[in-house]
Coordinates of C-alpha atoms and ligand atoms in Angstrom, one line a residue:
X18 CA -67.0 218.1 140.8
X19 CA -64.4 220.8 141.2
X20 CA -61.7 219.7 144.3
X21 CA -58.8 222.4 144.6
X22 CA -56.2 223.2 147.8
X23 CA -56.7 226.5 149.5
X24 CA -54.7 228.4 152.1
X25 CA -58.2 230.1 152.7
X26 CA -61.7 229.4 151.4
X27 CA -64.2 231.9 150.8
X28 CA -67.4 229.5 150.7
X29 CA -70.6 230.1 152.5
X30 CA -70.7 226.7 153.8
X31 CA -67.9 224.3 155.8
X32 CA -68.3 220.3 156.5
X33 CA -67.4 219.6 159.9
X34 CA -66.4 216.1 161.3
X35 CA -67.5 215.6 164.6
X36 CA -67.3 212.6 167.1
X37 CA -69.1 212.2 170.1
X38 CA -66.8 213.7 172.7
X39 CA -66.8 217.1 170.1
X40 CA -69.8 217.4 170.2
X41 CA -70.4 217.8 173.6
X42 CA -67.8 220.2 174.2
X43 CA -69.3 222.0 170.7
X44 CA -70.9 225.3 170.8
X45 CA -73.2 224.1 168.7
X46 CA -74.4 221.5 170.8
X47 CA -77.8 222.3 172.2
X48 CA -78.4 223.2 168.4
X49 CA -77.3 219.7 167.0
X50 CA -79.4 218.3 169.7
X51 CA -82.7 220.0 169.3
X52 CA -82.1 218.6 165.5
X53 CA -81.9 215.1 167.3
X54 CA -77.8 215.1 166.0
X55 CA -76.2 212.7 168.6
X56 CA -72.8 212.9 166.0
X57 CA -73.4 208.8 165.4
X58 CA -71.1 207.7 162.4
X59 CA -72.5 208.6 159.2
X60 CA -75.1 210.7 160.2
X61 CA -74.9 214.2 159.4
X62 CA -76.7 217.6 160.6
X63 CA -76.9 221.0 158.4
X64 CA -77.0 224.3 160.3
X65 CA -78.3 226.0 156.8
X66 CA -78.2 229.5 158.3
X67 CA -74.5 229.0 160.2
X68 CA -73.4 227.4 156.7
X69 CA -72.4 224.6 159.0
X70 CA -73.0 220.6 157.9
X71 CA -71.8 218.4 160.5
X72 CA -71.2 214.8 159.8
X73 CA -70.9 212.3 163.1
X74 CA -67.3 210.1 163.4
X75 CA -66.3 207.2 165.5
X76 CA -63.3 208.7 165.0
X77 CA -60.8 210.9 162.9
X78 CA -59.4 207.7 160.8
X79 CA -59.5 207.4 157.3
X80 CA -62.3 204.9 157.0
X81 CA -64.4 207.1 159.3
X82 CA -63.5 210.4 157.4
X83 CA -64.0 208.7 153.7
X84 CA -67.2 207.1 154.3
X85 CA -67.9 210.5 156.5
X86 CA -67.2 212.9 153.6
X87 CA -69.5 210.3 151.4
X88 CA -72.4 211.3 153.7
X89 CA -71.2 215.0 153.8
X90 CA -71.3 215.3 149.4
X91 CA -75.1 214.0 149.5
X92 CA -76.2 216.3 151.7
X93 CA -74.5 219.4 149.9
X94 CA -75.8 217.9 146.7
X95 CA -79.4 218.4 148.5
X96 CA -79.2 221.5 149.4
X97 CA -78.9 224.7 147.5
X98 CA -74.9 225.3 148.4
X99 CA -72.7 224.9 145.0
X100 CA -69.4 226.0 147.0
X101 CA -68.5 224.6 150.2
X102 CA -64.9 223.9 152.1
X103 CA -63.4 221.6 154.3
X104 CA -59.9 221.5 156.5
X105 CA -57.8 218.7 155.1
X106 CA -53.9 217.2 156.6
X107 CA -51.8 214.7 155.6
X108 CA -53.7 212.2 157.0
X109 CA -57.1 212.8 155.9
X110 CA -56.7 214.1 152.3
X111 CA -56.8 211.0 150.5
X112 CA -59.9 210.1 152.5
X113 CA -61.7 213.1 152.4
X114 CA -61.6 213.4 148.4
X115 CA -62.4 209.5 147.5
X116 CA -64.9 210.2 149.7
X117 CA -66.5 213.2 148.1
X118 CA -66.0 211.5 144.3
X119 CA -67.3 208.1 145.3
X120 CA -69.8 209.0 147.3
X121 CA -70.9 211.9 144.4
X122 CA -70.8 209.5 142.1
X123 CA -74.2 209.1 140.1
X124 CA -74.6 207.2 136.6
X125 CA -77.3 209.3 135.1
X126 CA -76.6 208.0 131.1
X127 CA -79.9 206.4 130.7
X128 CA -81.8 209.4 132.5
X129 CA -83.4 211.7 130.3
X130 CA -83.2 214.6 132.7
X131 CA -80.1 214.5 134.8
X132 CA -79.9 215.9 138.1
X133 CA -76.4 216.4 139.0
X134 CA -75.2 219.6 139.7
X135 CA -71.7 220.6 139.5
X136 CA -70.0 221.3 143.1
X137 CA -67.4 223.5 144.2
X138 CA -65.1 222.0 146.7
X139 CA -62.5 223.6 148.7
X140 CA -59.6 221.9 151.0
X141 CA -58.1 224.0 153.0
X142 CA -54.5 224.0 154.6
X143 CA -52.1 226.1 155.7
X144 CA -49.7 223.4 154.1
X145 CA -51.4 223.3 150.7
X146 CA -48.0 223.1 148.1
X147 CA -47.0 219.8 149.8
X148 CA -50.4 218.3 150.0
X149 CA -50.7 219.1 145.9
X150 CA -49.2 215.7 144.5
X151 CA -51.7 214.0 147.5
X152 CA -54.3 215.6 146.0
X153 CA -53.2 214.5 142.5
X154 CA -53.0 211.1 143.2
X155 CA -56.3 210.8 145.1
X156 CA -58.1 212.0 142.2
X157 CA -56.7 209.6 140.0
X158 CA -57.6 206.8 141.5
X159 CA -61.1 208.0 141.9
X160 CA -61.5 209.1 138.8
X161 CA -60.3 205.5 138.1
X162 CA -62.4 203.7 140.1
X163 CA -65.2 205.8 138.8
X164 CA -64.4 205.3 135.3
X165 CA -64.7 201.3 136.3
X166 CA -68.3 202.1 137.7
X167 CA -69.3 203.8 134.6
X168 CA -68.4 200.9 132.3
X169 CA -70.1 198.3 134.9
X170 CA -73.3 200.3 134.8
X171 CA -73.5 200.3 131.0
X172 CA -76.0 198.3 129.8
X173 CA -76.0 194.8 127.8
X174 CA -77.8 196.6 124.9
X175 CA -74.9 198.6 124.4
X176 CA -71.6 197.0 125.9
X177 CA -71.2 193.4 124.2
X178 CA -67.7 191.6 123.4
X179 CA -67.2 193.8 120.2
X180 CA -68.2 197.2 122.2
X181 CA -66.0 196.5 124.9
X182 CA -62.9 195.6 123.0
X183 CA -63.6 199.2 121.2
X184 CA -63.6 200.4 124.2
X185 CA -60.5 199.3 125.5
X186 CA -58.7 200.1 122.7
X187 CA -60.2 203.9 123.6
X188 CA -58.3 203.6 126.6
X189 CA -55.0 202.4 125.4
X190 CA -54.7 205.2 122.9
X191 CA -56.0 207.8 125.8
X192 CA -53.1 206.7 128.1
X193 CA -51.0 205.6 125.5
X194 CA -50.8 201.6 126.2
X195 CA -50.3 198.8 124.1
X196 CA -53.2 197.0 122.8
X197 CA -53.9 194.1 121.3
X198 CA -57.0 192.3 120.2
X199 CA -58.0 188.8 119.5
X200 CA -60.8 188.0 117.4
X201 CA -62.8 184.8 116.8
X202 CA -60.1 183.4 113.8
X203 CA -57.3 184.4 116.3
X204 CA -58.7 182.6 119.1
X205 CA -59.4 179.6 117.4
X206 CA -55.6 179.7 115.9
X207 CA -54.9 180.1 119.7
X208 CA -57.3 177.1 120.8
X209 CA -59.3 179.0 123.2
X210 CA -61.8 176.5 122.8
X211 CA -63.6 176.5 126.1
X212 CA -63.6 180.6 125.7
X213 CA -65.1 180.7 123.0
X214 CA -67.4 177.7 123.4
X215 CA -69.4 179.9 126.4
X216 CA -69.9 182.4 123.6
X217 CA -71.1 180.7 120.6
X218 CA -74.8 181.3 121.1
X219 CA -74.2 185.3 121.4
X220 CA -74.7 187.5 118.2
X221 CA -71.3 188.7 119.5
X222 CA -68.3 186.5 119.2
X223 CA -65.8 186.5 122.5
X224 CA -62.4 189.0 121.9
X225 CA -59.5 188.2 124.6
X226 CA -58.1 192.3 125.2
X227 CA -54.6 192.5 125.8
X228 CA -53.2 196.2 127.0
X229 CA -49.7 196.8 128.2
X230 CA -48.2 199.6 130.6
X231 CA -44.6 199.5 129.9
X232 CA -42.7 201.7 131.3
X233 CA -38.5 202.8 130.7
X234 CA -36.7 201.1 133.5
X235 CA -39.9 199.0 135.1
X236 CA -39.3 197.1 138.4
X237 CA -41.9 194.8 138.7
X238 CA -43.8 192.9 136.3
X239 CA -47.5 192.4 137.2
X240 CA -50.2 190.4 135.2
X241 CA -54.1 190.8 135.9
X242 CA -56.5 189.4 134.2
X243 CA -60.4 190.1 134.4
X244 CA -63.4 188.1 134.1
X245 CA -65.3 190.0 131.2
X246 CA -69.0 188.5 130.9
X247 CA -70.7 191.1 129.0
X248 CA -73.5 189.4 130.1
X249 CA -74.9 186.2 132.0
X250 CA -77.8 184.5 131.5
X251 CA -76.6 181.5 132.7
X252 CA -76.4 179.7 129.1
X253 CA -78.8 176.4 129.0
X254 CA -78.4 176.2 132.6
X255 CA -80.6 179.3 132.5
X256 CA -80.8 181.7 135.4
X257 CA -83.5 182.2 137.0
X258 CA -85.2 185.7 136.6
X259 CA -84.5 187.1 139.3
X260 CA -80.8 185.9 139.4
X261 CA -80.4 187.4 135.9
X262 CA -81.5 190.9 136.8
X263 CA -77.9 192.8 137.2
X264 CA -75.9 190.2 135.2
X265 CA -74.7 193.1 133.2
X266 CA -72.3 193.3 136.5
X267 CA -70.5 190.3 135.1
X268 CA -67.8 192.1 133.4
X269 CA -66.6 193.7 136.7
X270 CA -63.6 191.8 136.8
X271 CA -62.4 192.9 133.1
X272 CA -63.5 196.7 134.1
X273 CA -61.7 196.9 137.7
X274 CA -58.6 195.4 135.6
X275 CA -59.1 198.7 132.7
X276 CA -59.4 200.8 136.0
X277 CA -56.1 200.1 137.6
X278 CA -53.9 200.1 134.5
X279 CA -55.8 203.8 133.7
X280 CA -54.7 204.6 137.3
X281 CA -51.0 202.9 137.2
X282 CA -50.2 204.7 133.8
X283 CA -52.1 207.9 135.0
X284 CA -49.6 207.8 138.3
X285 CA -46.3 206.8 136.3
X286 CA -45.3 203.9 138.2
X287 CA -42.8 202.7 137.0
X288 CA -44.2 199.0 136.9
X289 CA -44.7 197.0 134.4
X290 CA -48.9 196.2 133.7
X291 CA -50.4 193.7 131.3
X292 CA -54.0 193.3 131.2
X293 CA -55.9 190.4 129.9
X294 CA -59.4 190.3 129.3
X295 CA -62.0 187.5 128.0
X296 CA -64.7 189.9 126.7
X297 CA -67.6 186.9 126.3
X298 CA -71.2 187.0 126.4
X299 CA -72.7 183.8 127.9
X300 CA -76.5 183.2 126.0
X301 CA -78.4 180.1 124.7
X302 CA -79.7 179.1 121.3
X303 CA -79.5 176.2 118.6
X304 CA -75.6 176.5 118.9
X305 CA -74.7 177.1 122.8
X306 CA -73.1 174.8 124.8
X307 CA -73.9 172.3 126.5
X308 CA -74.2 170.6 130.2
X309 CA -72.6 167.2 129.1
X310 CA -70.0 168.9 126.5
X311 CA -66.5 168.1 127.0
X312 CA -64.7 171.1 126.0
X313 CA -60.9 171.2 125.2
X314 CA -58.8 174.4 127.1
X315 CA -55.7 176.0 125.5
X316 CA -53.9 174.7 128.1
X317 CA -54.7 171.0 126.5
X318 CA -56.4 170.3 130.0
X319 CA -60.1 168.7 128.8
X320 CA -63.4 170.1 130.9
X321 CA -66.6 168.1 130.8
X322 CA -69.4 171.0 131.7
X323 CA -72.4 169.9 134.0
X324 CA -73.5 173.3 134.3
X325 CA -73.2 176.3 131.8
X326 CA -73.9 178.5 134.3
X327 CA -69.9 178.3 135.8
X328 CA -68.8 180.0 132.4
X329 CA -66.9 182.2 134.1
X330 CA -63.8 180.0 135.0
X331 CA -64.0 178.5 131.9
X332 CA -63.6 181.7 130.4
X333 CA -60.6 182.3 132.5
X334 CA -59.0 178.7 132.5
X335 CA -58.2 180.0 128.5
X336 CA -57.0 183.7 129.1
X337 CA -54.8 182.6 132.0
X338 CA -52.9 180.5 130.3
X339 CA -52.6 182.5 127.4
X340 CA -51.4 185.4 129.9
X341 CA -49.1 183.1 131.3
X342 CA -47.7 182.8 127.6
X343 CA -47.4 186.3 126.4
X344 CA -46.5 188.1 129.7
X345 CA -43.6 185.6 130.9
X346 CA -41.5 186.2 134.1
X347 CA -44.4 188.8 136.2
X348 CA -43.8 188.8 139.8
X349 CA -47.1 188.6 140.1
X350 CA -50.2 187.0 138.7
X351 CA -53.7 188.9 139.8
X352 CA -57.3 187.6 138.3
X353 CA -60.2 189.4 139.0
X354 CA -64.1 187.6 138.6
X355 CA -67.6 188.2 139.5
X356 CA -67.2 184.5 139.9
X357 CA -69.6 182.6 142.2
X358 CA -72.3 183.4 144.4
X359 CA -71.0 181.5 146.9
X360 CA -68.8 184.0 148.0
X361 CA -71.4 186.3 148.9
X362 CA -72.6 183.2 151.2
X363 CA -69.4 182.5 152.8
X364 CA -68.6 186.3 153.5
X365 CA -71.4 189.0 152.8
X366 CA -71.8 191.2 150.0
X367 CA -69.7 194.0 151.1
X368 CA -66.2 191.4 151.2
X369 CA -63.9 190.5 148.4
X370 CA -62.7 186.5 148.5
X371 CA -59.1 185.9 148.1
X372 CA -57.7 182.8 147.3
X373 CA -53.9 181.5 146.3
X374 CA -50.9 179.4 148.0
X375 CA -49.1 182.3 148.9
X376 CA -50.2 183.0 152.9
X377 CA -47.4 186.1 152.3
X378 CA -49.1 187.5 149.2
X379 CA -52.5 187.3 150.9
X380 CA -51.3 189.4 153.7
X381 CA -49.7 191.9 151.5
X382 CA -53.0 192.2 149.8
X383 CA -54.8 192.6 152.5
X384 CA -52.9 195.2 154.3
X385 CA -53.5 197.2 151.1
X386 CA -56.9 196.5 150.5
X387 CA -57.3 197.6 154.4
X388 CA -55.4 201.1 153.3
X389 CA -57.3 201.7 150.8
X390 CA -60.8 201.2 152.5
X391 CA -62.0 197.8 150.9
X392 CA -62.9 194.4 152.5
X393 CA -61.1 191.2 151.9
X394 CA -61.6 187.8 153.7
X395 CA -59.3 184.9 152.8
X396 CA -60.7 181.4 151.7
X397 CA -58.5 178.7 152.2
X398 CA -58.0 175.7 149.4
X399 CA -57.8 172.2 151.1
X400 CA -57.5 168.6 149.3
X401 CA -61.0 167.4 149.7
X402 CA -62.5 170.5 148.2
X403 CA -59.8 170.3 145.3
X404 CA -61.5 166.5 145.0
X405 CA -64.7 167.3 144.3
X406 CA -63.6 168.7 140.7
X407 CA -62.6 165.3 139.7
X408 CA -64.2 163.8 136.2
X409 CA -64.7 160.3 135.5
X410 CA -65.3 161.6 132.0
X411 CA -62.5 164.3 131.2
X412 CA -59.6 165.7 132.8
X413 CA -61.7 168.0 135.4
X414 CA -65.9 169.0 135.9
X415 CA -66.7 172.6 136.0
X416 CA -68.4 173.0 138.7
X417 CA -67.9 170.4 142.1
X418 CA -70.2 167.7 143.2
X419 CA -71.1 168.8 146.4
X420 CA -72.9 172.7 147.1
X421 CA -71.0 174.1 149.9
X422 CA -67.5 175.8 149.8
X423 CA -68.2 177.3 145.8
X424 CA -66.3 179.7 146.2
X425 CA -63.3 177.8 147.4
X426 CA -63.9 175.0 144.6
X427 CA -64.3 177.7 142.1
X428 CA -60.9 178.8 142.6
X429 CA -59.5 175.9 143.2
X430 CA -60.9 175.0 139.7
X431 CA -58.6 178.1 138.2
X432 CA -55.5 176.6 140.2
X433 CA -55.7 173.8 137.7
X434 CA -54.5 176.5 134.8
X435 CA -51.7 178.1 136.8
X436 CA -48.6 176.9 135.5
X437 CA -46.1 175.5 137.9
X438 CA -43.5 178.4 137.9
X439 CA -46.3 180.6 139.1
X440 CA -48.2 179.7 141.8
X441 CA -46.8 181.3 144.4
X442 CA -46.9 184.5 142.4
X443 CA -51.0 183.9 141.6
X444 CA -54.1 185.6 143.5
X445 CA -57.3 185.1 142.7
X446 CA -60.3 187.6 143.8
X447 CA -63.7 187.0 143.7
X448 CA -65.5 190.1 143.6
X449 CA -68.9 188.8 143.0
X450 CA -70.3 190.8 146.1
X451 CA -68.1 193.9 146.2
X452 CA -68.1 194.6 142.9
X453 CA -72.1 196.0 142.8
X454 CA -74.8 196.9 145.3
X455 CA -78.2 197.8 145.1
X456 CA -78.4 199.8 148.1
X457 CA -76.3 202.3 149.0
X458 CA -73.0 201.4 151.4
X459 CA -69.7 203.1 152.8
X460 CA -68.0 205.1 149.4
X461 CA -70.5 202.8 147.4
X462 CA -73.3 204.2 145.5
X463 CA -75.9 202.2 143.6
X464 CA -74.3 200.0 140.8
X465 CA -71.1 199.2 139.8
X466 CA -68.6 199.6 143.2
X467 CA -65.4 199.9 141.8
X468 CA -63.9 197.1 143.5
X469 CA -60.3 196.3 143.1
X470 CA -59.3 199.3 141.5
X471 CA -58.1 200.8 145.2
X472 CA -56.7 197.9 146.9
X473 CA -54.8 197.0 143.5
X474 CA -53.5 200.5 142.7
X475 CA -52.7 200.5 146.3
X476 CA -50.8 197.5 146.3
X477 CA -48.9 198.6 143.2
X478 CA -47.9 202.2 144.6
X479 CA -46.5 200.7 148.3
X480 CA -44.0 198.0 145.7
Ligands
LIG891 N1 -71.6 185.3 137.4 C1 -72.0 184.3 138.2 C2 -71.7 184.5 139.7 C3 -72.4 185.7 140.4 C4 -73.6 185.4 141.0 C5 -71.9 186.9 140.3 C6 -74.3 186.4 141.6 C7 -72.6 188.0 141.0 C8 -73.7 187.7 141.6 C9 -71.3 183.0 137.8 O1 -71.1 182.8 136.5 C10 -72.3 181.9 138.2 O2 -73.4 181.8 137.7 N2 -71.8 181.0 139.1 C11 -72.6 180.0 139.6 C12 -71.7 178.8 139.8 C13 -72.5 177.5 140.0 C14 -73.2 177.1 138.8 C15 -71.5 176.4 140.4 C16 -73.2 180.4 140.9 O3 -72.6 181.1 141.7 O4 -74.4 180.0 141.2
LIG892 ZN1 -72.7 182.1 135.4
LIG893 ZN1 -70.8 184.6 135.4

């Protein structure tokens, strides 16, 4: 896709955002309505002859114009147009383009005849040289987000701890960031035994990614950390088979981490990003851990497993404290995990979980997730959920001993690795829902979603 600023556009074919109220004062109007075109939110009409595709609004807002323009690039895509324009401000820009590279997006690797054709689009504004650098930083984190879709929708066959690591290190010499990656010996010098105890049964042993953004003169210091199950069968405590289908998506949380330090070091800001991954893949055989093991974390903290299917924060329990270790002093502490079911339960598939002590950060998080066009709910930790974690055998269970609240327990189960010092400066989201869909929703395409990679790089641009 081809997005450039124009003063004037010379395409046979203009999108048109319409709302209700438009449309009845539209020329067009008894056209649109013999088509049956009532202007309803994300439905759209094509005058083919008048080069004319109208797309219904609520209203002109962001959220209506990005998930608008979404609806807008599918139906260019079906019809026979390769150049088309659209009137852009200020306000809408931003919208308007994630719309039309989200919503565009298609993952065609494993098709043996892609479809995709390459578009022409054209924003026009009699303002165009100041809405340039808005253009720039729209497709960045696009492209970003994209680029996170694209490693969520590889395969298992060919993205395993080993692959992945490769991968990041791609990135860090792409976009020049520091990298730095531990193997199996290293781990074991580091005493990530719980890490790599979920990924003893895999062919592939686990690798812990670490890539740095540091820029001269940073003013903030920000850690994230992503969940990075290459894949998830659920270990002894096998998944069922329909559960297991679209476990590949379990590295989301280590590829929406790769997205937003692409995007930070692609925008300059001058903020400090360090990136932690546990690259693990969780499978069973003679040598896989077990419900009943007591497994010993880096941070000395002792876990008996009941269920190897919660491999996820065990995973994590090691990489956070190592991030804790190496990037000392962040303002802020992010984790990001396709971490429980659960949180699909308490708030739909379309919502990210947040959880953390800090009611201030939350807010701060949300406002920016709001910005950027993703859903966040807050879950809030209490001390009877934190209770149901308790062992009589080791120091803490991995999963709690009653059903409901799993998302809340889950998290509460990662507080137990924040240090002290930081948990005021600690989020944790669970993007086990927003991070992949199987049908088609807002900017969100089949597959990998992206999630995190705007609200973050949102977050990170309003410090
Ligand atoms: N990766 C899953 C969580 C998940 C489920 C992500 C569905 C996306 C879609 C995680 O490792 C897991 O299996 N969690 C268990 C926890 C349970 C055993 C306490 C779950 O959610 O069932
Ligand atoms: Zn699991
Ligand atoms: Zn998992």
């Amino acid at each position: 896709m081809d997005i450039k600023l124009t003063k004037k556009s010379d395409a046979k074919a203009q999108i048109r955002f319409i709302t209700k109220k438009e449309l009845q004062k539209s020329r067009y109007n008894k056209t649109l309505q013999k088509a049956g075109f009532e202007a309803d939110s994300e439905t759209s009409c094509f005058l083919y002859e008048k080069g004319l595709l109208f797309v219904g609004v609520e209203s002109k807002q962001s959220d209506e114009i990005r998930a608008a323009s979404a609806v807008a690039i599918k139906a260019v895509k079906n019809s026979n147009f390769e150049k088309i324009s659209v009137n852009v401000d200020k306000k809408t820009l931003a919208a308007v383009v994630e719309g039309f590279v989200l919503g565009g997006y298609k993952f065609e690797k494993y098709k043996s005849e892609p479809k995709s054709k390459k578009l022409k689009i054209e924003l026009v504004s009699s303002k165009q040289k100041e809405l340039e650098n808005l253009l720039e930083e729209a497709l960045i984190v696009a492209n970003a987000t994209n680029f996170t879709r694209d490693i969520v929708n590889t395969i298992p066959q060919e993205i395993n701890p080993k692959t992945f690591a490769e991968l990041a290190k791609k990135l860090a010499k792409e976009n020049k960031l520091q990298c730095d990656i531990l193997d199996k010996e290293r781990l074991q010098k580091e005493r990530c035994e719980a890490m790599l105890a979920v990924g003893r049964a895999s062919t592939y042993s686990p690798r812990l990614i670490h890539l740095a953004y540091k820029p001269k003169n940073a003013r903030k210091k920000v850690t994230l950390i992503g969940k990075g199950l290459t894949y998830d069968s659920g270990g002894l405590s096998l998944k069922p088979a329909t559960s297991m289908v679209t476990m590949k998506m379990d590295k989301a949380g280590a590829c929406a981490v790769l997205g937003i330090i692409k995007a930070v070091s692609e925008l300059k800001l001058d903020i400090e990003v360090h990136v932690f991954i546990g690259a693990v893949e969780n499978m069973i055989g003679g040598n896989a851990y077990k419900p009943d093991d007591v497994l010993k974390s880096r941070s000395g903290k002792t876990i008996e497993v009941r269920n190897t299917d919660a491999e996820g924060r065990l995973v994590l329990a090691d990489v956070l404290d190592y991030a804790q270790d190496k990037a000392k002093e962040s303002d802020y502490l992010f984790d990001f995990a396709t971490l429980t079911g659960a949180c699909m339960v308490a708030l739909g598939q379309y919502t990210t979980g947040i959880m953390g002590h800090s009611s201030q950060l939350k807010h701060a998080i949300a406002k920016a997730a709001n910005e950027a066009g993703e859903l966040t709910g807050s879950l809030p930790f209490n001390k009877h959920l934190r209770k149901l974690l308790k062992s009589e055998l080791a120091d803490i269970c991995n999963i709690a001993s009653k059903p409901y609240g799993g998302a809340i327990t889950a998290g509460l189960f990662l507080d137990n690795f924040i240090k002290e010092e930081n948990k005021q400066k600690w989020l944790h989201f669970d993007i086990a829902g927003s991070a992949y869909t199987e049908t088609p929703w807002d900017v969100n395409v089949y597959g990998g979603t992206g999630a995190g990679v705007r609200m973050m790089t949102r977050f990170l641009q309003t410090l």
